[in-house]
């Protein structure tokens, strides 16, 4: 409930930023930009799964091709009370995973080839439970709403930067318009504010998915162990590009990159996630010392 309230508050702040820009620019500008942004993101909402899977070269695998993986997804889906999602495999060495789909009826879970090599069965089960938690909690819907509003903010801020002279001087009512300094500040600060708020929303959803995933699997300690291994894998095998989809993955694909991307990570610190999961494990009296083997993945 705490994370849900935080998410709603952040979405509210993001909306206030959007309305503030519209108020600063004058009548009529806000509505047009918002309609365009919502139309673009509505299309992304319905086709986001196909787009993301295509971007990462993910291929659907059948129960015959990956019996252990499908068996685990089916068991955890039943525990979560959601339909079994489709299962995809990405031919990428970095160990990682993500979920997509606009609702539980259109859910997709995708894992990399690397994660099947790095994690044992217990840890992979924890990761899959985390991804199913995203589907159960309808995080894609929340992310889409945030993206729609943030895109409108960025669109209008860029318009201000490109056509700043249009907003200088006096408006149609004869009142003072934006000064050059105000125009520049709006063009630079608004997208940054939208990005920071999106980061807050994404991090809140990750904490919630960790908690819900721990409840689904009944083994938060397994997910904590997996997160440490996945972060180490991301550090050792950084990937290039695609920052727009980074928030979907269970750990940031850019964890190993010493760049400006690390300053705007959509993921909370792994140490904090592990701490919370271990506290949850203690509350649930999760048995430690479970020994799992590598997942049998038929090739």
PDB file of C-alpha atoms in Angstrom:
ATOM      1  CA  UNK A   1       0.000   0.000   0.000  1.00  0.00           C
ATOM      2  CA  UNK A   2       2.862   2.379   0.808  1.00  0.00           C
ATOM      3  CA  UNK A   3       4.446   1.880  -2.627  1.00  0.00           C
ATOM      4  CA  UNK A   4       1.048   2.197  -4.337  1.00  0.00           C
ATOM      5  CA  UNK A   5       0.427   5.543  -2.614  1.00  0.00           C
ATOM      6  CA  UNK A   6       3.933   6.735  -3.508  1.00  0.00           C
ATOM      7  CA  UNK A   7       3.358   5.835  -7.157  1.00  0.00           C
ATOM      8  CA  UNK A   8       0.070   7.741  -7.257  1.00  0.00           C
ATOM      9  CA  UNK A   9       1.728  10.766  -5.651  1.00  0.00           C
ATOM     10  CA  UNK A  10       4.582  10.706  -8.163  1.00  0.00           C
ATOM     11  CA  UNK A  11       2.129  10.449 -11.044  1.00  0.00           C
ATOM     12  CA  UNK A  12       0.302  13.420  -9.545  1.00  0.00           C
ATOM     13  CA  UNK A  13       3.523  15.451  -9.364  1.00  0.00           C
ATOM     14  CA  UNK A  14       4.318  14.531 -12.962  1.00  0.00           C
ATOM     15  CA  UNK A  15       0.875  15.757 -14.005  1.00  0.00           C
ATOM     16  CA  UNK A  16       1.431  19.008 -12.100  1.00  0.00           C
ATOM     17  CA  UNK A  17       4.695  19.537 -14.013  1.00  0.00           C
ATOM     18  CA  UNK A  18       2.800  19.039 -17.259  1.00  0.00           C
ATOM     19  CA  UNK A  19       0.012  21.418 -16.295  1.00  0.00           C
ATOM     20  CA  UNK A  20       2.583  23.960 -15.114  1.00  0.00           C
ATOM     21  CA  UNK A  21       4.274  24.001 -18.507  1.00  0.00           C
ATOM     22  CA  UNK A  22       0.942  24.441 -20.232  1.00  0.00           C
ATOM     23  CA  UNK A  23       0.058  27.305 -17.940  1.00  0.00           C
ATOM     24  CA  UNK A  24       3.410  28.963 -18.624  1.00  0.00           C
ATOM     25  CA  UNK A  25       3.088  28.674 -22.403  1.00  0.00           C
ATOM     26  CA  UNK A  26      -0.463  29.935 -22.662  1.00  0.00           C
ATOM     27  CA  UNK A  27      -3.902  28.783 -23.712  1.00  0.00           C
ATOM     28  CA  UNK A  28      -4.350  26.024 -26.267  1.00  0.00           C
ATOM     29  CA  UNK A  29      -0.802  24.708 -26.257  1.00  0.00           C
ATOM     30  CA  UNK A  30      -1.270  22.198 -23.453  1.00  0.00           C
ATOM     31  CA  UNK A  31      -4.243  20.397 -24.964  1.00  0.00           C
ATOM     32  CA  UNK A  32      -2.679  19.795 -28.376  1.00  0.00           C
ATOM     33  CA  UNK A  33       0.595  18.459 -26.997  1.00  0.00           C
ATOM     34  CA  UNK A  34      -1.150  16.248 -24.462  1.00  0.00           C
ATOM     35  CA  UNK A  35      -3.498  14.733 -27.057  1.00  0.00           C
ATOM     36  CA  UNK A  36      -0.573  13.948 -29.377  1.00  0.00           C
ATOM     37  CA  UNK A  37       1.455  12.371 -26.590  1.00  0.00           C
ATOM     38  CA  UNK A  38      -1.440  10.279 -25.314  1.00  0.00           C
ATOM     39  CA  UNK A  39      -2.199   9.063 -28.848  1.00  0.00           C
ATOM     40  CA  UNK A  40       1.417   7.983 -29.341  1.00  0.00           C
ATOM     41  CA  UNK A  41       1.571   6.225 -25.986  1.00  0.00           C
ATOM     42  CA  UNK A  42      -1.814   4.569 -26.484  1.00  0.00           C
ATOM     43  CA  UNK A  43      -0.381   2.878 -29.548  1.00  0.00           C
ATOM     44  CA  UNK A  44       2.701   1.921 -27.560  1.00  0.00           C
ATOM     45  CA  UNK A  45       0.453   0.488 -24.837  1.00  0.00           C
ATOM     46  CA  UNK A  46      -1.260  -1.944 -27.198  1.00  0.00           C
ATOM     47  CA  UNK A  47       1.865  -2.904 -29.151  1.00  0.00           C
ATOM     48  CA  UNK A  48       4.598  -2.440 -26.542  1.00  0.00           C
ATOM     49  CA  UNK A  49       5.162  -6.166 -26.025  1.00  0.00           C
ATOM     50  CA  UNK A  50       5.757  -6.829 -29.730  1.00  0.00           C
ATOM     51  CA  UNK A  51       8.017  -3.782 -30.010  1.00  0.00           C
ATOM     52  CA  UNK A  52      10.158  -4.625 -26.979  1.00  0.00           C
ATOM     53  CA  UNK A  53      10.485  -8.299 -27.865  1.00  0.00           C
ATOM     54  CA  UNK A  54      11.527  -7.382 -31.400  1.00  0.00           C
ATOM     55  CA  UNK A  55      14.082  -4.851 -30.171  1.00  0.00           C
ATOM     56  CA  UNK A  56      15.788  -7.547 -28.105  1.00  0.00           C
ATOM     57  CA  UNK A  57      15.501 -10.329 -30.663  1.00  0.00           C
ATOM     58  CA  UNK A  58      13.398 -12.446 -28.298  1.00  0.00           C
ATOM     59  CA  UNK A  59      11.954 -15.689 -29.666  1.00  0.00           C
ATOM     60  CA  UNK A  60       9.051 -17.612 -28.149  1.00  0.00           C
ATOM     61  CA  UNK A  61       9.998 -21.066 -26.847  1.00  0.00           C
ATOM     62  CA  UNK A  62       7.609 -23.976 -26.532  1.00  0.00           C
ATOM     63  CA  UNK A  63       7.217 -26.372 -23.582  1.00  0.00           C
ATOM     64  CA  UNK A  64       9.038 -28.971 -25.659  1.00  0.00           C
ATOM     65  CA  UNK A  65      12.015 -26.663 -26.190  1.00  0.00           C
ATOM     66  CA  UNK A  66      12.196 -25.462 -22.566  1.00  0.00           C
ATOM     67  CA  UNK A  67      10.269 -27.882 -20.348  1.00  0.00           C
ATOM     68  CA  UNK A  68      11.865 -26.799 -17.058  1.00  0.00           C
ATOM     69  CA  UNK A  69      11.290 -23.116 -17.726  1.00  0.00           C
ATOM     70  CA  UNK A  70       7.652 -23.623 -18.721  1.00  0.00           C
ATOM     71  CA  UNK A  71       7.001 -25.876 -15.743  1.00  0.00           C
ATOM     72  CA  UNK A  72       8.323 -23.236 -13.371  1.00  0.00           C
ATOM     73  CA  UNK A  73       6.326 -20.405 -15.003  1.00  0.00           C
ATOM     74  CA  UNK A  74       3.157 -22.493 -14.906  1.00  0.00           C
ATOM     75  CA  UNK A  75       3.557 -23.321 -11.206  1.00  0.00           C
ATOM     76  CA  UNK A  76       4.308 -19.740 -10.198  1.00  0.00           C
ATOM     77  CA  UNK A  77       1.474 -18.337 -12.340  1.00  0.00           C
ATOM     78  CA  UNK A  78      -0.952 -20.606 -10.531  1.00  0.00           C
ATOM     79  CA  UNK A  79       0.382 -19.392  -7.185  1.00  0.00           C
ATOM     80  CA  UNK A  80       0.031 -15.779  -8.363  1.00  0.00           C
ATOM     81  CA  UNK A  81      -3.526 -16.366  -9.580  1.00  0.00           C
ATOM     82  CA  UNK A  82      -2.873 -15.124 -13.129  1.00  0.00           C
ATOM     83  CA  UNK A  83      -2.967 -16.797 -16.560  1.00  0.00           C
ATOM     84  CA  UNK A  84       0.284 -18.415 -17.621  1.00  0.00           C
ATOM     85  CA  UNK A  85       2.205 -15.869 -19.730  1.00  0.00           C
ATOM     86  CA  UNK A  86       4.003 -16.651 -22.957  1.00  0.00           C
ATOM     87  CA  UNK A  87       7.672 -17.497 -22.528  1.00  0.00           C
ATOM     88  CA  UNK A  88      10.445 -15.946 -24.651  1.00  0.00           C
ATOM     89  CA  UNK A  89      14.199 -16.411 -24.836  1.00  0.00           C
ATOM     90  CA  UNK A  90      16.748 -13.718 -25.745  1.00  0.00           C
ATOM     91  CA  UNK A  91      20.065 -14.822 -27.180  1.00  0.00           C
ATOM     92  CA  UNK A  92      22.067 -12.476 -24.960  1.00  0.00           C
ATOM     93  CA  UNK A  93      24.974 -13.368 -22.695  1.00  0.00           C
ATOM     94  CA  UNK A  94      24.098 -10.859 -19.980  1.00  0.00           C
ATOM     95  CA  UNK A  95      21.932 -12.575 -17.328  1.00  0.00           C
ATOM     96  CA  UNK A  96      18.658 -10.676 -17.153  1.00  0.00           C
ATOM     97  CA  UNK A  97      14.893 -10.946 -17.542  1.00  0.00           C
ATOM     98  CA  UNK A  98      11.815  -8.785 -18.025  1.00  0.00           C
ATOM     99  CA  UNK A  99       8.033  -9.000 -18.270  1.00  0.00           C
ATOM    100  CA  UNK A 100       5.763  -7.134 -20.630  1.00  0.00           C
ATOM    101  CA  UNK A 101       2.160  -7.138 -21.802  1.00  0.00           C
ATOM    102  CA  UNK A 102      -0.599  -4.661 -21.091  1.00  0.00           C
ATOM    103  CA  UNK A 103      -2.462  -6.919 -18.627  1.00  0.00           C
ATOM    104  CA  UNK A 104      -2.294 -10.435 -17.130  1.00  0.00           C
ATOM    105  CA  UNK A 105      -4.236 -11.871 -20.085  1.00  0.00           C
ATOM    106  CA  UNK A 106      -1.495 -10.659 -22.460  1.00  0.00           C
ATOM    107  CA  UNK A 107       1.507 -11.324 -20.229  1.00  0.00           C
ATOM    108  CA  UNK A 108       4.962 -12.203 -21.510  1.00  0.00           C
ATOM    109  CA  UNK A 109       8.045 -13.311 -19.591  1.00  0.00           C
ATOM    110  CA  UNK A 110      11.398 -13.098 -21.355  1.00  0.00           C
ATOM    111  CA  UNK A 111      14.753 -14.364 -20.092  1.00  0.00           C
ATOM    112  CA  UNK A 112      18.223 -14.208 -21.571  1.00  0.00           C
ATOM    113  CA  UNK A 113      20.337 -17.252 -22.376  1.00  0.00           C
ATOM    114  CA  UNK A 114      22.838 -15.903 -19.860  1.00  0.00           C
ATOM    115  CA  UNK A 115      20.455 -16.109 -16.909  1.00  0.00           C
ATOM    116  CA  UNK A 116      19.939 -19.832 -17.513  1.00  0.00           C
ATOM    117  CA  UNK A 117      23.687 -20.336 -17.191  1.00  0.00           C
ATOM    118  CA  UNK A 118      24.251 -18.185 -14.105  1.00  0.00           C
ATOM    119  CA  UNK A 119      21.351 -18.951 -11.763  1.00  0.00           C
ATOM    120  CA  UNK A 120      20.409 -22.211 -10.116  1.00  0.00           C
ATOM    121  CA  UNK A 121      16.824 -23.434 -10.175  1.00  0.00           C
ATOM    122  CA  UNK A 122      15.856 -21.826  -6.883  1.00  0.00           C
ATOM    123  CA  UNK A 123      17.246 -18.423  -7.877  1.00  0.00           C
ATOM    124  CA  UNK A 124      15.626 -18.530 -11.306  1.00  0.00           C
ATOM    125  CA  UNK A 125      12.337 -19.353  -9.651  1.00  0.00           C
ATOM    126  CA  UNK A 126      12.719 -16.206  -7.550  1.00  0.00           C
ATOM    127  CA  UNK A 127      13.388 -14.092 -10.655  1.00  0.00           C
ATOM    128  CA  UNK A 128      10.391 -15.506 -12.494  1.00  0.00           C
ATOM    129  CA  UNK A 129       8.210 -14.805  -9.463  1.00  0.00           C
ATOM    130  CA  UNK A 130       9.416 -11.175  -9.556  1.00  0.00           C
ATOM    131  CA  UNK A 131       8.488 -10.859 -13.227  1.00  0.00           C
ATOM    132  CA  UNK A 132       5.088 -12.463 -12.658  1.00  0.00           C
ATOM    133  CA  UNK A 133       4.587  -9.950  -9.844  1.00  0.00           C
ATOM    134  CA  UNK A 134       4.983  -7.125 -12.392  1.00  0.00           C
ATOM    135  CA  UNK A 135       2.243  -8.721 -14.474  1.00  0.00           C
ATOM    136  CA  UNK A 136       0.008  -9.365 -11.455  1.00  0.00           C
ATOM    137  CA  UNK A 137       0.452  -5.777 -10.217  1.00  0.00           C
ATOM    138  CA  UNK A 138      -0.276  -4.368 -13.706  1.00  0.00           C
ATOM    139  CA  UNK A 139       2.936  -2.385 -13.680  1.00  0.00           C
ATOM    140  CA  UNK A 140       2.873  -1.989 -17.451  1.00  0.00           C
ATOM    141  CA  UNK A 141      -0.264   0.153 -17.117  1.00  0.00           C
ATOM    142  CA  UNK A 142       1.379   2.378 -14.499  1.00  0.00           C
ATOM    143  CA  UNK A 143       4.534   2.697 -16.608  1.00  0.00           C
ATOM    144  CA  UNK A 144       2.495   3.628 -19.667  1.00  0.00           C
ATOM    145  CA  UNK A 145       0.626   6.376 -17.843  1.00  0.00           C
ATOM    146  CA  UNK A 146       3.929   7.749 -16.539  1.00  0.00           C
ATOM    147  CA  UNK A 147       5.472   7.579 -20.006  1.00  0.00           C
ATOM    148  CA  UNK A 148       2.504   9.353 -21.569  1.00  0.00           C
ATOM    149  CA  UNK A 149       2.671  12.302 -19.201  1.00  0.00           C
ATOM    150  CA  UNK A 150       6.478  12.446 -19.234  1.00  0.00           C
ATOM    151  CA  UNK A 151       6.511  12.369 -23.039  1.00  0.00           C
ATOM    152  CA  UNK A 152       4.109  15.297 -23.135  1.00  0.00           C
ATOM    153  CA  UNK A 153       6.372  17.205 -20.750  1.00  0.00           C
ATOM    154  CA  UNK A 154       9.435  16.498 -22.886  1.00  0.00           C
ATOM    155  CA  UNK A 155       7.612  17.286 -26.128  1.00  0.00           C
ATOM    156  CA  UNK A 156       6.496  20.691 -24.942  1.00  0.00           C
ATOM    157  CA  UNK A 157       9.876  21.461 -23.404  1.00  0.00           C
ATOM    158  CA  UNK A 158      11.573  20.685 -26.710  1.00  0.00           C
ATOM    159  CA  UNK A 159       9.048  22.858 -28.505  1.00  0.00           C
ATOM    160  CA  UNK A 160       9.924  25.687 -26.148  1.00  0.00           C
ATOM    161  CA  UNK A 161      13.613  25.180 -26.889  1.00  0.00           C
ATOM    162  CA  UNK A 162      13.114  25.126 -30.666  1.00  0.00           C
ATOM    163  CA  UNK A 163      10.533  27.883 -30.932  1.00  0.00           C
ATOM    164  CA  UNK A 164      11.357  29.898 -27.840  1.00  0.00           C
ATOM    165  CA  UNK A 165      10.856  33.205 -29.589  1.00  0.00           C
ATOM    166  CA  UNK A 166       7.174  32.393 -29.992  1.00  0.00           C
ATOM    167  CA  UNK A 167       6.784  32.523 -26.219  1.00  0.00           C
ATOM    168  CA  UNK A 168       8.695  35.744 -25.636  1.00  0.00           C
ATOM    169  CA  UNK A 169       7.231  39.207 -25.231  1.00  0.00           C
ATOM    170  CA  UNK A 170       3.491  39.554 -24.672  1.00  0.00           C
ATOM    171  CA  UNK A 171       0.711  37.016 -25.068  1.00  0.00           C
ATOM    172  CA  UNK A 172      -2.726  37.522 -26.611  1.00  0.00           C
ATOM    173  CA  UNK A 173      -4.032  39.217 -23.454  1.00  0.00           C
ATOM    174  CA  UNK A 174      -1.184  41.696 -23.433  1.00  0.00           C
ATOM    175  CA  UNK A 175       0.463  40.158 -20.393  1.00  0.00           C
ATOM    176  CA  UNK A 176       4.170  39.581 -20.156  1.00  0.00           C
ATOM    177  CA  UNK A 177       5.262  36.268 -21.699  1.00  0.00           C
ATOM    178  CA  UNK A 178       8.321  34.167 -20.923  1.00  0.00           C
ATOM    179  CA  UNK A 179      11.691  35.860 -20.745  1.00  0.00           C
ATOM    180  CA  UNK A 180      14.666  34.294 -22.595  1.00  0.00           C
ATOM    181  CA  UNK A 181      16.003  32.984 -19.294  1.00  0.00           C
ATOM    182  CA  UNK A 182      12.620  31.484 -18.355  1.00  0.00           C
ATOM    183  CA  UNK A 183      12.342  29.856 -21.778  1.00  0.00           C
ATOM    184  CA  UNK A 184      15.781  28.261 -21.446  1.00  0.00           C
ATOM    185  CA  UNK A 185      15.088  27.093 -17.895  1.00  0.00           C
ATOM    186  CA  UNK A 186      11.775  25.542 -18.930  1.00  0.00           C
ATOM    187  CA  UNK A 187      13.346  23.725 -21.886  1.00  0.00           C
ATOM    188  CA  UNK A 188      16.123  22.264 -19.717  1.00  0.00           C
ATOM    189  CA  UNK A 189      14.485  21.656 -16.359  1.00  0.00           C
ATOM    190  CA  UNK A 190      11.130  20.190 -17.421  1.00  0.00           C
ATOM    191  CA  UNK A 191      12.510  17.053 -19.158  1.00  0.00           C
ATOM    192  CA  UNK A 192      14.919  16.511 -16.264  1.00  0.00           C
ATOM    193  CA  UNK A 193      12.067  16.749 -13.754  1.00  0.00           C
ATOM    194  CA  UNK A 194      10.004  14.272 -15.776  1.00  0.00           C
ATOM    195  CA  UNK A 195      12.932  11.847 -15.924  1.00  0.00           C
ATOM    196  CA  UNK A 196      13.584  12.037 -12.191  1.00  0.00           C
ATOM    197  CA  UNK A 197       9.887  11.445 -11.418  1.00  0.00           C
ATOM    198  CA  UNK A 198       9.818   8.467 -13.806  1.00  0.00           C
ATOM    199  CA  UNK A 199      12.832   7.082 -11.958  1.00  0.00           C
ATOM    200  CA  UNK A 200      10.917   7.355  -8.696  1.00  0.00           C
ATOM    201  CA  UNK A 201       7.919   5.536 -10.158  1.00  0.00           C
ATOM    202  CA  UNK A 202      10.062   2.751 -11.625  1.00  0.00           C
ATOM    203  CA  UNK A 203      11.982   2.237  -8.386  1.00  0.00           C
ATOM    204  CA  UNK A 204       8.762   2.069  -6.389  1.00  0.00           C
ATOM    205  CA  UNK A 205       7.425  -0.605  -8.724  1.00  0.00           C
ATOM    206  CA  UNK A 206      10.639  -2.630  -8.406  1.00  0.00           C
ATOM    207  CA  UNK A 207      10.373  -2.692  -4.623  1.00  0.00           C
ATOM    208  CA  UNK A 208       6.737  -3.742  -4.901  1.00  0.00           C
ATOM    209  CA  UNK A 209       7.551  -6.485  -7.429  1.00  0.00           C
ATOM    210  CA  UNK A 210      10.320  -7.784  -5.144  1.00  0.00           C
ATOM    211  CA  UNK A 211       7.887  -8.013  -2.244  1.00  0.00           C
ATOM    212  CA  UNK A 212       5.081  -9.573  -4.287  1.00  0.00           C
ATOM    213  CA  UNK A 213       7.542 -11.936  -5.970  1.00  0.00           C
ATOM    214  CA  UNK A 214       8.775 -13.079  -2.576  1.00  0.00           C
ATOM    215  CA  UNK A 215       5.196 -13.808  -1.578  1.00  0.00           C
ATOM    216  CA  UNK A 216       4.490 -15.714  -4.798  1.00  0.00           C
ATOM    217  CA  UNK A 217       7.590 -17.911  -4.561  1.00  0.00           C
ATOM    218  CA  UNK A 218       7.514 -18.144  -0.775  1.00  0.00           C
ATOM    219  CA  UNK A 219      11.300 -17.692  -0.884  1.00  0.00           C
ATOM    220  CA  UNK A 220      12.482 -14.042  -0.857  1.00  0.00           C
ATOM    221  CA  UNK A 221      16.030 -15.149  -0.012  1.00  0.00           C
ATOM    222  CA  UNK A 222      16.306 -16.845  -3.413  1.00  0.00           C
ATOM    223  CA  UNK A 223      15.491 -13.590  -5.211  1.00  0.00           C
ATOM    224  CA  UNK A 224      17.995 -11.710  -3.031  1.00  0.00           C
ATOM    225  CA  UNK A 225      20.712 -14.180  -4.021  1.00  0.00           C
ATOM    226  CA  UNK A 226      19.725 -13.930  -7.683  1.00  0.00           C
ATOM    227  CA  UNK A 227      19.866 -10.125  -7.660  1.00  0.00           C
ATOM    228  CA  UNK A 228      23.469 -10.163  -6.472  1.00  0.00           C
ATOM    229  CA  UNK A 229      24.459 -12.586  -9.227  1.00  0.00           C
ATOM    230  CA  UNK A 230      22.557 -10.643 -11.878  1.00  0.00           C
ATOM    231  CA  UNK A 231      24.150  -7.347 -10.911  1.00  0.00           C
ATOM    232  CA  UNK A 232      27.595  -8.962 -11.063  1.00  0.00           C
ATOM    233  CA  UNK A 233      26.706 -10.324 -14.485  1.00  0.00           C
ATOM    234  CA  UNK A 234      25.550  -6.909 -15.716  1.00  0.00           C
ATOM    235  CA  UNK A 235      28.780  -5.375 -14.419  1.00  0.00           C
ATOM    236  CA  UNK A 236      30.874  -7.961 -16.252  1.00  0.00           C
ATOM    237  CA  UNK A 237      28.832  -7.960 -19.471  1.00  0.00           C
ATOM    238  CA  UNK A 238      27.513  -4.443 -20.161  1.00  0.00           C
ATOM    239  CA  UNK A 239      25.239  -3.946 -23.150  1.00  0.00           C
ATOM    240  CA  UNK A 240      24.975  -1.118 -25.624  1.00  0.00           C
ATOM    241  CA  UNK A 241      22.029   1.189 -26.283  1.00  0.00           C
ATOM    242  CA  UNK A 242      18.300   0.707 -25.674  1.00  0.00           C
ATOM    243  CA  UNK A 243      18.016   2.879 -22.520  1.00  0.00           C
ATOM    244  CA  UNK A 244      14.275   3.256 -23.203  1.00  0.00           C
ATOM    245  CA  UNK A 245      13.674  -0.386 -22.210  1.00  0.00           C
ATOM    246  CA  UNK A 246      16.134  -0.514 -19.300  1.00  0.00           C
ATOM    247  CA  UNK A 247      13.405  -0.057 -16.690  1.00  0.00           C
ATOM    248  CA  UNK A 248      11.727  -3.294 -17.802  1.00  0.00           C
ATOM    249  CA  UNK A 249      14.617  -5.533 -16.778  1.00  0.00           C
ATOM    250  CA  UNK A 250      14.990  -6.951 -13.283  1.00  0.00           C
ATOM    251  CA  UNK A 251      18.439  -5.320 -12.978  1.00  0.00           C
ATOM    252  CA  UNK A 252      19.734  -2.394 -15.005  1.00  0.00           C
ATOM    253  CA  UNK A 253      21.470  -3.615 -18.193  1.00  0.00           C
ATOM    254  CA  UNK A 254      23.795  -0.622 -17.826  1.00  0.00           C
ATOM    255  CA  UNK A 255      25.069  -1.480 -14.344  1.00  0.00           C
ATOM    256  CA  UNK A 256      28.598  -1.876 -15.699  1.00  0.00           C
ATOM    257  CA  UNK A 257      28.720   1.351 -17.682  1.00  0.00           C
ATOM    258  CA  UNK A 258      30.467   4.327 -16.115  1.00  0.00           C
ATOM    259  CA  UNK A 259      28.444   6.962 -17.910  1.00  0.00           C
ATOM    260  CA  UNK A 260      25.719   9.498 -17.410  1.00  0.00           C
ATOM    261  CA  UNK A 261      23.213   6.626 -17.688  1.00  0.00           C
ATOM    262  CA  UNK A 262      24.305   5.455 -14.243  1.00  0.00           C
ATOM    263  CA  UNK A 263      23.206   8.800 -12.794  1.00  0.00           C
ATOM    264  CA  UNK A 264      19.651   8.227 -14.004  1.00  0.00           C
ATOM    265  CA  UNK A 265      19.203   4.564 -13.164  1.00  0.00           C
ATOM    266  CA  UNK A 266      15.602   3.381 -13.159  1.00  0.00           C
ATOM    267  CA  UNK A 267      16.442   0.707 -10.590  1.00  0.00           C
ATOM    268  CA  UNK A 268      16.950   1.042  -6.843  1.00  0.00           C
ATOM    269  CA  UNK A 269      20.278   0.013  -5.322  1.00  0.00           C
ATOM    270  CA  UNK A 270      20.668  -3.749  -5.248  1.00  0.00           C
ATOM    271  CA  UNK A 271      21.938  -3.614  -1.664  1.00  0.00           C
ATOM    272  CA  UNK A 272      18.674  -2.037  -0.521  1.00  0.00           C
ATOM    273  CA  UNK A 273      16.580  -4.520  -2.482  1.00  0.00           C
ATOM    274  CA  UNK A 274      18.524  -7.408  -0.936  1.00  0.00           C
ATOM    275  CA  UNK A 275      18.126  -5.943   2.551  1.00  0.00           C
ATOM    276  CA  UNK A 276      14.361  -5.669   2.171  1.00  0.00           C
ATOM    277  CA  UNK A 277      14.059  -9.169   0.753  1.00  0.00           C
ATOM    278  CA  UNK A 278      16.056 -10.657   3.610  1.00  0.00           C
ATOM    279  CA  UNK A 279      13.857  -8.870   6.112  1.00  0.00           C
ATOM    280  CA  UNK A 280      10.841 -10.331   4.324  1.00  0.00           C
ATOM    281  CA  UNK A 281      12.468 -13.780   4.439  1.00  0.00           C
ATOM    282  CA  UNK A 282      12.929 -13.484   8.199  1.00  0.00           C
ATOM    283  CA  UNK A 283       9.285 -12.497   8.617  1.00  0.00           C
ATOM    284  CA  UNK A 284       8.239 -15.498   6.551  1.00  0.00           C
ATOM    285  CA  UNK A 285      10.756 -17.794   8.299  1.00  0.00           C
ATOM    286  CA  UNK A 286      12.111 -18.881   4.945  1.00  0.00           C
ATOM    287  CA  UNK A 287      14.417 -21.882   5.325  1.00  0.00           C
ATOM    288  CA  UNK A 288      18.001 -21.172   4.300  1.00  0.00           C
ATOM    289  CA  UNK A 289      20.508 -23.568   2.836  1.00  0.00           C
ATOM    290  CA  UNK A 290      18.257 -24.899   0.052  1.00  0.00           C
ATOM    291  CA  UNK A 291      20.522 -26.364  -2.604  1.00  0.00           C
ATOM    292  CA  UNK A 292      19.303 -26.034  -6.165  1.00  0.00           C
ATOM    293  CA  UNK A 293      20.922 -27.227  -9.367  1.00  0.00           C
ATOM    294  CA  UNK A 294      21.100 -25.419 -12.666  1.00  0.00           C
ATOM    295  CA  UNK A 295      17.802 -25.384 -14.515  1.00  0.00           C
ATOM    296  CA  UNK A 296      17.495 -28.221 -17.057  1.00  0.00           C
ATOM    297  CA  UNK A 297      16.960 -26.257 -20.271  1.00  0.00           C
ATOM    298  CA  UNK A 298      16.472 -28.408 -23.351  1.00  0.00           C
ATOM    299  CA  UNK A 299      18.239 -27.087 -26.422  1.00  0.00           C
TER     300      UNK A 299
END
